[in-house]
Every structure is written in structure tokens, then in C-alpha cells.
Amino acid sequence: MLKTTISPIFSSFTGKPRTSRFIFKAFKVVLQDAPPSARRNASTNLTTLHQGPPTSAYVHLPFCRKRCHYCDFPILALGTSSSSSTKPSYVYEEGKEDDPRITNYVNLLVREIKATSTDFDARPSLETVFFGGGTPSLVPPKLVSLVLETLSSSFGLSPDAEISMEMDPGTFGAQKLKELMELGVNRVSLGVQAFQDELLKACGRAHGVSEVYEAIKLVKDCGVKNWSMDLISSLPHQSLDMWEESLRLAIESQPNHVSVYDLQVEQGTKFGNLYTPGQSPLPSETQSAEFYKTASSMLRGAGYEHYEVSSYSRDGFKCRHNLIYWKNKPFYAFGLGSASYVGGLRFSRPRRLKEYTSYVADLEKGAANWCGNGDVNLKDVATDIIMLSFRTSKGLEVKDFGEAFGSEVVKSICRVYEPYVESGHIVCLDDMRREVLSGEFKTLVANDEVKIEDHVRYLRLSDPDGFLLSNELISLAFNVIAS
Amino acid sequence: MGSMYRASKTLKSSRQAFSFLFNSLKSNRRDPLCIGLYQTYDFSSDSRQSSREPAIDLTQFPSEKIRNFSIIAHIDHGKSTLADRLMELTGTIKKGLGQPQYLDKLQVERERGITVKAQTATMFYENIVKDQEASGFLLNLIDTPGHVDFSYEVSRSLSACQGALLVVDAAQGVQAQTVANFYLAFESNLTIVPVINKIDQPTADPDRVKAQLKSMFDLDTDDCLLVSAKTGLGLEHVLPAVIERIPPPSGLSDSPLRMLLFDSFFNEYKGVICYVSVVDGMLSKGDKVSFAASGQSYEVLDVGIMHPELTSTGMLLTGQVGYIVTGMRTTKEARIGDTIYRTKTTVEPLPGFKPVRHMVFSGVYPADGSDFDALDHAMEKLTCNDASVSVAKETSTALGMGFRCGFLGLLHMDVFHQRLEQEYGTQVISTIPTVPYTFEYSDGSKLQVQNPAALPSSPKYRVTASWEPTVIATIILPSEFVGGVINLCSDRRGQQLEYTFIDAQRVFLKYQLPLREIVVDFYDELKSITSGYASFDYEDAEYQKSDLVKVDILLNGQAVDALASIVHSQKAYRVGKVLVEKLKSFIDRQMFEVMIQAAIGSKIIARDTISAMRKNVLAKCYGGDITRKKKLLEKQKEGKKRMKRVGSVDIPHEAFQQILKVS
Ligand SMILES: Nc1nc2c(ncn2[C@@H]2O[C@H](COP(=O)(O)OP(=O)(O)OP(=O)(O)O)[C@@H](O)[C@H]2O)c(=O)[nH]1
Ligand SMILES: [Mg+2]
């Protein structure tokens, strides 16, 4: 039953409606059958959401003083600068940062942006730009300015665009921060991670707690209203006391946004070689679940809204850029190893500088493609939406989902989720975001006549129990989509 | 495609065999006078064979020129290797071509290095030892399996023979299946030719083996052939001994046709192939034949010999062994042991075979619940080539629709599963194997149980008696391990029947044991106690009264039918405890706490809990890069596919079969 109703819906169609034409042109190949255009489905639906022109851009600035022990991102470690021998290497000194490696990289990045020409009918300006890394704050403001100018001339930059930058304590001073703000950077994401020197050291962070306090003071003194603090839980040797202290100090410093990440021990990292998840000195599964719950209750208690698995915000200071991800909307990405989502296709740039350099050259020659190849598979779109929506407190919009992928799929997902609604891992909400109780939900699911979407508007994971088991719960829905 | 290749290979080897046989004639192959080589008929059943190719003339081989023999032995004593050498010697297969153990054709056989299915090969041999004038013999060799599970294959093969080569490993000496197979041949009045094999081994001790054969079977030490199937040493004496000692088949050539159907299999292109041994009379292509048991009649579309591949001959004569193709659609119409005769004649039916007795039963379910149709199809096909499995549909609340299958033993069960997977690409879950029990209730009714789930946990009437099947087990072992083995047998509720010395170092034990106790891990235990030096064989014996109970396994209070088992009451607590422990090790933490219980009726005899999973959280999707997290989720999803959901508890497929290791 399910199979037959799903299969016609989950067929694939050729993606990148607008951009592919450009690429074909570049190859001087006559495009025979024009793929369906975004205009055909004028009413934007979940299945076509990603078809439109992106209004967000992620820019990767990969430089770091050194690699942190848990990090497996594409970064370029600059090492200790010999000129500042009197002070510890991580102490920031104004004006000593004209590293040719940075200049060369930014030039390459600018070439990449310029070589990215799109063919969308509409050309809306960028609404969000996110400088991630690496440690973007290591890049001199004049180079950041160059990137922003390039983005602006290529895509347009909305006057009230959110421009975020990740900054690490000890990598910027007041002057640099002011310059950056003048350039338009209006959101700072401060990589604090912990408030204990021994933990910062054990992670291989290039700063200590005193730099953290300095940085917080700088951000506040410079009048950055929209700033976020990053913290990491489940670090080796981290105790619940330490974690509570970090959370307390974070709250005291009053950021408008806090991101809490649970340490992932990745293969090939120093931590990956040293430690096994769940085993000492890393906290046990139960302990790290406790850390997560503590963060949720302390931050919520302090007036933060837990709007996404690892994000908390006050007074509506959600990260607009990240919301684009969770809504499965398209975004550009530029720079080493960055991943874009345009025309329904996810595409990752080379992670090594050498390959990235030749990629940019190819792009300029028209010999490479900047948004990926292949067909958009609707099953993938459906699973992306499930996985991303469930990260948010808003949850999955069941109604939109049903319209896009069929009511039967919604029913099947609900059937699978029934025990978890009963156990409280999943919360059902109606149009007014009032909770639909598990007894009622059960009756709805059991009744074949009922269209669930008429009664349940959202499904969301509960906070913290559902969020804690999100992998488990999401993969259950994946199973439904796959069958 | 495979058969095309085989067809051409067959022709080559048959031609070669004949040039060897009749090389003195040196005549043109197309010369109609050239015996054995002229075209007797066209190969209509196999259009690939060109009509210009030579055929085999079986009229050259009256009964006195025929010898039918099986090769029997304990596991691994070298039956299939010896068969290779004999086929090479007679030019039936080319030396150095093809794989070793040529007749082990199934993938399972090749992978496990064992013979599972008996295979027949017809060979032509010019005996120059005794006969003055060149005179060809037709020899039918049947290679048999050595493992106890397949001993019915041995009995069937013996019924088509007048003699047997009893192969014994020169280093290992007489082992349990040597004894069992010797008696099978002896009781069928076959001439036994003892062959001591592997004399090339440094530890070979042929004299000791000769003495064992003498003391145990009263076989004459002078009659033993000493060979190495590996090096070929002594091999030249084997076929002359076969010809001299084994009598030709004694059927009556001028009586009406009577054939024994001793095996069958399904061929994709030709349909059902029946292996027959012609007892009396003769058969030609185009004849109409009837099957006594099924009452069906067919026209013989093709007839021939296994040389070693199917080779048409147009006829089969008295005493010969070969195949017939009748256009039969399923092997169910071909009942093994049936008598085939010429339609419209009346003959006395042959004795046939004892029906196979299924020792263990287990459920076979599609690993993916929705795939029942695929499994159904595969079962249908495979049972066509393995008639020794019994199959009945059943349903489990935990596993959905499936089959209850009866097997000859655990190896047979394993082989069956492997073949389902390899030959038909079906993934299955099999449930804990059980032996068949009988229960009697206070109202006098009796219940035969092949599936523990079918035994009510709280019956309406009280159980007044229960019976379980037993076996008579033969164990041969070095005397220093006797103590440990006797302990093992009494722990398994065995009763000693015999304890004798074969020679100074080896002991022969006979025990009556409940079948249940030996079915799963008895042999493994035995091997570990005796450092692998014991051999073991059994035959079925009668049912015995026994105090049996059903142990249910409950997950969060819900009984899982596919995990129920029936055990002796004294062992119930131990089994319950081990089952719960085992299951705990197989089931991962779930989103809820899982309580595992073992119960007899409403009485809980063991329990444990699996605490709830605490954290399984999505990590950061840095810079919007969700690909890696998605892969992780996909992997997790795939993991769920290998699970069966009972209530809200995910049980991995392996759990259903792995916990059988508990006894
Ligand atoms: N050294 C030595 N090894 C041999 C000889 N004959 C067979 N073998 C080896 O013994 C092993 C078993 O040989 P098989 O021919 O498969 O034995 P089998 O009796 O057919 O075994 P089952 O069919 O499983 O009962 C193989 O590894 C052979 O190579 C021999 O004469 N000398
Ligand atoms: Mg063999």
C-alpha cells in the first residue's frame, strides 16, 4: 500500500533548473530537454523550496593558529609567529598579520566567488553571510572587506543582512573588531568552549580563560549587540561541576545566543587516537546526557529559548543564517571544503588547498561545475527535511510535508512514532501549537479515514529527552521513507 | 549458460574415453561399424549437441560388464578425492582440469569442503589384468557424503549398488561414520572393498587400521587396498579389485522394465532429472513409463548416463545407472525410492526407502517481513533439489509469515540456509531449532509439537505425560579421554549401552541420549574434551518419557513466540538464565528500558533489564554540511533493517538464531 503510493511521488527529476543551463552553455553543449523550471511550481512547496536562488552564503576562512585536538575540519594551521616571542603565541598583536598565505587564499576565494555566475530569473540580494572557519578573526579586515565587496557585486548584499563571523579569544583587538563592524559584520560568534584553563589546554585551544574574559569585554565594549558564545560539553576530564560553572559564567556574560556542542570524537583527530567515546576520561553516555540536560535547563532557566538541538537564543536573536539550513533552503558556499546547497544539490568543494586551487582555476575556465551534478532525488529531499526540521523546536511541519510527499507517508511516520509520542520523546502540536495528547494521537493514527495533517500540524522532539535521542528517532522516519 | 559449457565439455571427454577404450580399432569415427562411436540417435533434448558427434552405445555392456559401487567413509577420509582419481584414470575427467573434488558441485560443498549430495559418475574402463582380450567395463561410481546428517544419502546410493569401497584414513583409523556406513552396506548385503587411504601421510599406520578392520568388521587384512588418493600411490589396484570382487548386477534383462528412482533434481532447462538404476529389463528414449507410488505416466524424452555430466545414450540396460528426463515439472512428482516400470505392464514394486526422519525443526522467515513471496518462491525451488527437507507454512507474531522446516540435523539446516542465500539470494531469519515432542493432556488428547510456540503456555487441560525423541550414539575416542566423555554423556542425560576397546588405544562407546541434548553443541563439546580426537555418529531411536516444560521469553511482559523453547524441567532454570543473558547481549539499548524475562507458564524463572539509551544526539552540522550526519543516519537506518520489532523492542536478526547455542 505504502510502496505504491510513495513510489510515483519519490521519483527523481533533474536538478539545478537554472544553473545547469549555464554549465551546459559553458561546455557548448546544446541542452535538449529543458529541465522543469522553478517557475512551473509557482506556489513554493517543500519539494521546490530549494530550487530558488539562494539568499545566504557561507564563506570558509580556514586559518587557525594550530589545530584543536577534536577538530577535523578543513583548516590551515599557521603555526606560531616568531615575531611575538616575548608573549605567548596566542596573544593578539595588532598589525602583525599580513601573512601571505592568508592574502593568497582570500584572492583565490574572491576568484571563486567571481567565477560563480548564476542564471536565476530573480536576483535577490544576500540576506545572511556567515564567515566560518578555521578562525576567521585571524583574517585582516581589509581582506574581509574584499570578500564582502565581491559578494555584494556578484549577488547583492541586503542592507540589513546578517553578517556573522566566528572569532576566537586572543585573535582580535578592539580596533580590528571595530573595523570589522564598520565593514558590516554585525554578529559575532565567540569560540569560548570552556571556562577552565585545564580543559582549554587539554583540547589544544590556542587561548586560555583570561583571553576569554578579555574577548567578552571587547565584544561588549565595542557594542556588538548580536553575539553568541560557543561551548563544548563532554570534553575529556570535564566534570558536571565544571560544566555547570561554564554555563553559569556564560549566562553571566549575557550573550544573546549560546551554542552548545557535544564533543564528537572523530576518526583521525588527536582525540580520536587517544579516546573512546563513553570511556574515561571522556564522560559516560549517561554523564554526557546529563550535561545536555543541564545545559537545557540552566539556559532555559536564564531566559534562553532552546530553538535548535544545540542553539539557544534570547529575545529573538536566533541565527538567521543557520535557520536557512534547518529550513532546507538553498545557500551558496565558498572556500576550502565548504558545502553548498543550490538547485537541490549538495556540493562540497575540495578539502585540500592544492585541489581547491585547481578547482577555482577550472571554474574560471568553465571546466568545473560549482553546484554539483546529478538528479534531485525526492527521497533525499524528504529525509533532509525530516532530519533538519527535527533539529528545531518548531519541528516538522506535517501539513507541508504531507502536501509535498503524500499523506500516506505522514501516516506511516506517525504510526512508527506512536510509542514515542506516548513515551514523551515526540510532541504533537496542532495549528495553534497546542499539544495533541498521546491518547488522541493514537486514535487518529488508528483511524484510516483520518488525515493526520487535519489534526496535527507539527511533530517535534521533546526537550531534552527527544533531542537527546534525535538520531534514533530520525532514523526511524528514514526507514519509512526508504520503504 | 553453465549447461552449454558442460555439454561441450562432456562430449570431449566421452570421445576421449572411447578412443582410449577402442584405440585398437583405429577406425573412422563416422564408420557405422565402429562400435560405440556411431550415431545412434539425435540429441533432441540438448540441441546444442551436434548430430555429427559420436554417441555412446550401451549395448556393449551387458550386466556382466557392469559394476555399480559407492564410495563410503567417515568425513574427510578422502572419498571425493578418490573419486577424482578414478575418474581421471578412466578418462572420465581430464587430469589437472577442473577443481579437486570434482563431484562436489554445490557452492556450499566447495566452500565447506564437504560432500552434501551423493553424486553418480559412469566410467568406462578396459580391464587388462585378468581378461585376455580387450574388454570394456562400465563402472558406476557414487560418491557419498560422510557427515551423519546425510547418511540417508548413503543408504539411497547403496540401493543402486552391489558393492562399496569402504575408505579409511590410514592415520585416523576407523571412526564413527566408518562404523555406521559399514553397517549400512553390510546390512544391504553389499560386497565391501576396504581401502586404506592417505598412506602418504607421515602418521599413517596402515597395519593398525587393518587390525581395526579385522577386529571390528571381520574384514580380511589381505583384502585391504593401500592407496593415496593424493599421490596416486596404489591406485591401479582399485578398479581391478572392483571388477573382481564386486558382483555384477543380478537383474533379469528379459524381464519387464523395473527401475529404482534413487534421486532427483531440478534443472533449469530440462526440468526434473530422475536418477535411476535399471533393475530388470531395458529402457529406450520415447518409452512410456509409470511411477508406482504417484501413479503418473510419462514419456521418456531423454535418457543417458552421468559421464560425469548428463550425456544422452538413448537407452539404459539392465544393471545400468543413469538419468531420465520426462518433462515432469516438479520433483514432488518424483518420489525418491519409487519404482518405475513400462506403462501397461505389471511388476512387483521394489522395496524403496524408509521415509526420512526429521531430527530438528526450525522456523525460516524472510529477514525483511515484506519479502515472503520471494522466500516462498526460493523454498519451492530449493526443496525441489533437496527433498529431505519438510516444509509447512506457519505464522509468528514476531516474525510474520514463514515456514516450519524439518531437517536431518543442524549441518543440514545450515546448508539449507546457505543454499537459500547463495542460490536464491534470500536473506532469512531462522528460529531456535527444536526436536519434535509429544505431549499428552488429562483429557487423553495428544499434541505433536514441532514448534515450541504451538505448545500452549497455560493449557486448558493438565499435561499428564510428555515424550522426547532419543538417539543411539556411537562415539570412538582415544582411551585417555573416556572419563570426560562419560561425564559429558551423563550431563546430557545419556544412558550407557556399550563400552569396548577397538584396540589398545581406542574406545568404542554406545549411548542412548535424548536427541535434544546432542542436536546443538554436543559434538563441539565432545571435540573440545577430546582435543578433536573423538568421532561421533548417531541413529534415531524411540521416544522416551520425559519431564518437559515450555520456557517463554518475555520482552517488557510480552511473550516473543519465536524465542520459546521446550526443555527438560531440571534444566529449565539454567536454560532460562542463559537465554536471558544471551538475549541481553544481543539487544542494544533502546529508547526505553527493556525487561527480559524467562517464564514457565506464569512463573518467572529469570530476569534482567537493559537500561534505556541516554544519548544519541545529532552533532553539529557545520557550515550547513549535512552530508556526513546524513550518512550516519542512513547507516543507523540500515542497522534498523537488520532488526525485528517486537512491541517496541528491536531485536537483531542474529539473536533469533544465535541464542540456539544455549541448550
Ligand atoms: N595426504 C592426503 N590427503 C588426502 C588424501 N586423500 C584426500 N586427502 C585430503 O583430505 C581432505 C578431505 O578429502 P575429501 O575427498 O573431500 O574427503 P571426503 O571423504 O569426500 O569428505 P566428505 O565428503 O566431507 O565426507 C582433502 O583436503 C583432501 O585433499 C590422501 O591420500 N593423502
Ligand atoms: Mg566428499
Short mmCIF file of N, CA, C and O in Angstrom, two decimals, chain A residues 428-436 455-458:
data_model
loop_
_atom_site.label_atom_id
_atom_site.label_comp_id
_atom_site.label_asym_id
_atom_site.label_seq_id
_atom_site.Cartn_x
_atom_site.Cartn_y
_atom_site.Cartn_z
N CYS A 428 3.30 16.23 19.72
CA CYS A 428 2.44 16.60 18.59
C CYS A 428 1.76 17.92 18.93
O CYS A 428 1.27 18.10 20.04
N LEU A 429 1.70 18.80 17.95
CA LEU A 429 1.08 20.10 18.19
C LEU A 429 0.05 20.37 17.10
O LEU A 429 0.22 19.95 15.96
N ASP A 430 -0.98 21.10 17.48
CA ASP A 430 -1.98 21.47 16.47
C ASP A 430 -1.62 22.83 15.86
O ASP A 430 -0.56 23.38 16.14
N ASP A 431 -2.54 23.35 15.06
CA ASP A 431 -2.36 24.64 14.39
C ASP A 431 -1.91 25.76 15.33
O ASP A 431 -1.12 26.63 14.95
N MET A 432 -2.48 25.72 16.53
CA MET A 432 -2.20 26.78 17.50
C MET A 432 -1.02 26.42 18.40
O MET A 432 -0.82 27.06 19.42
N ARG A 433 -0.30 25.39 18.00
CA ARG A 433 0.81 24.84 18.79
C ARG A 433 0.37 24.41 20.18
O ARG A 433 1.11 24.52 21.16
N ARG A 434 -0.87 23.93 20.26
CA ARG A 434 -1.33 23.28 21.49
C ARG A 434 -1.01 21.81 21.37
O ARG A 434 -1.12 21.24 20.26
N GLU A 435 -0.66 21.18 22.46
CA GLU A 435 -0.25 19.78 22.39
C GLU A 435 -1.43 18.87 22.11
O GLU A 435 -2.50 19.01 22.70
N VAL A 436 -1.23 17.93 21.18
CA VAL A 436 -2.21 16.88 20.94
C VAL A 436 -1.76 15.70 21.81
O VAL A 436 -0.65 15.20 21.63
N HIS A 455 -5.33 17.37 11.89
CA HIS A 455 -5.40 17.48 13.34
C HIS A 455 -4.06 17.81 13.99
O HIS A 455 -4.01 18.39 15.05
N VAL A 456 -3.02 17.36 13.32
CA VAL A 456 -1.68 17.59 13.88
C VAL A 456 -0.92 18.43 12.88
O VAL A 456 -0.79 18.06 11.71
N ARG A 457 -0.43 19.57 13.33
CA ARG A 457 0.28 20.45 12.39
C ARG A 457 1.79 20.23 12.47
O ARG A 457 2.49 20.29 11.48
N TYR A 458 2.28 19.97 13.69
CA TYR A 458 3.72 19.81 13.87
C TYR A 458 4.03 18.56 14.68
O TYR A 458 3.28 18.19 15.58
#
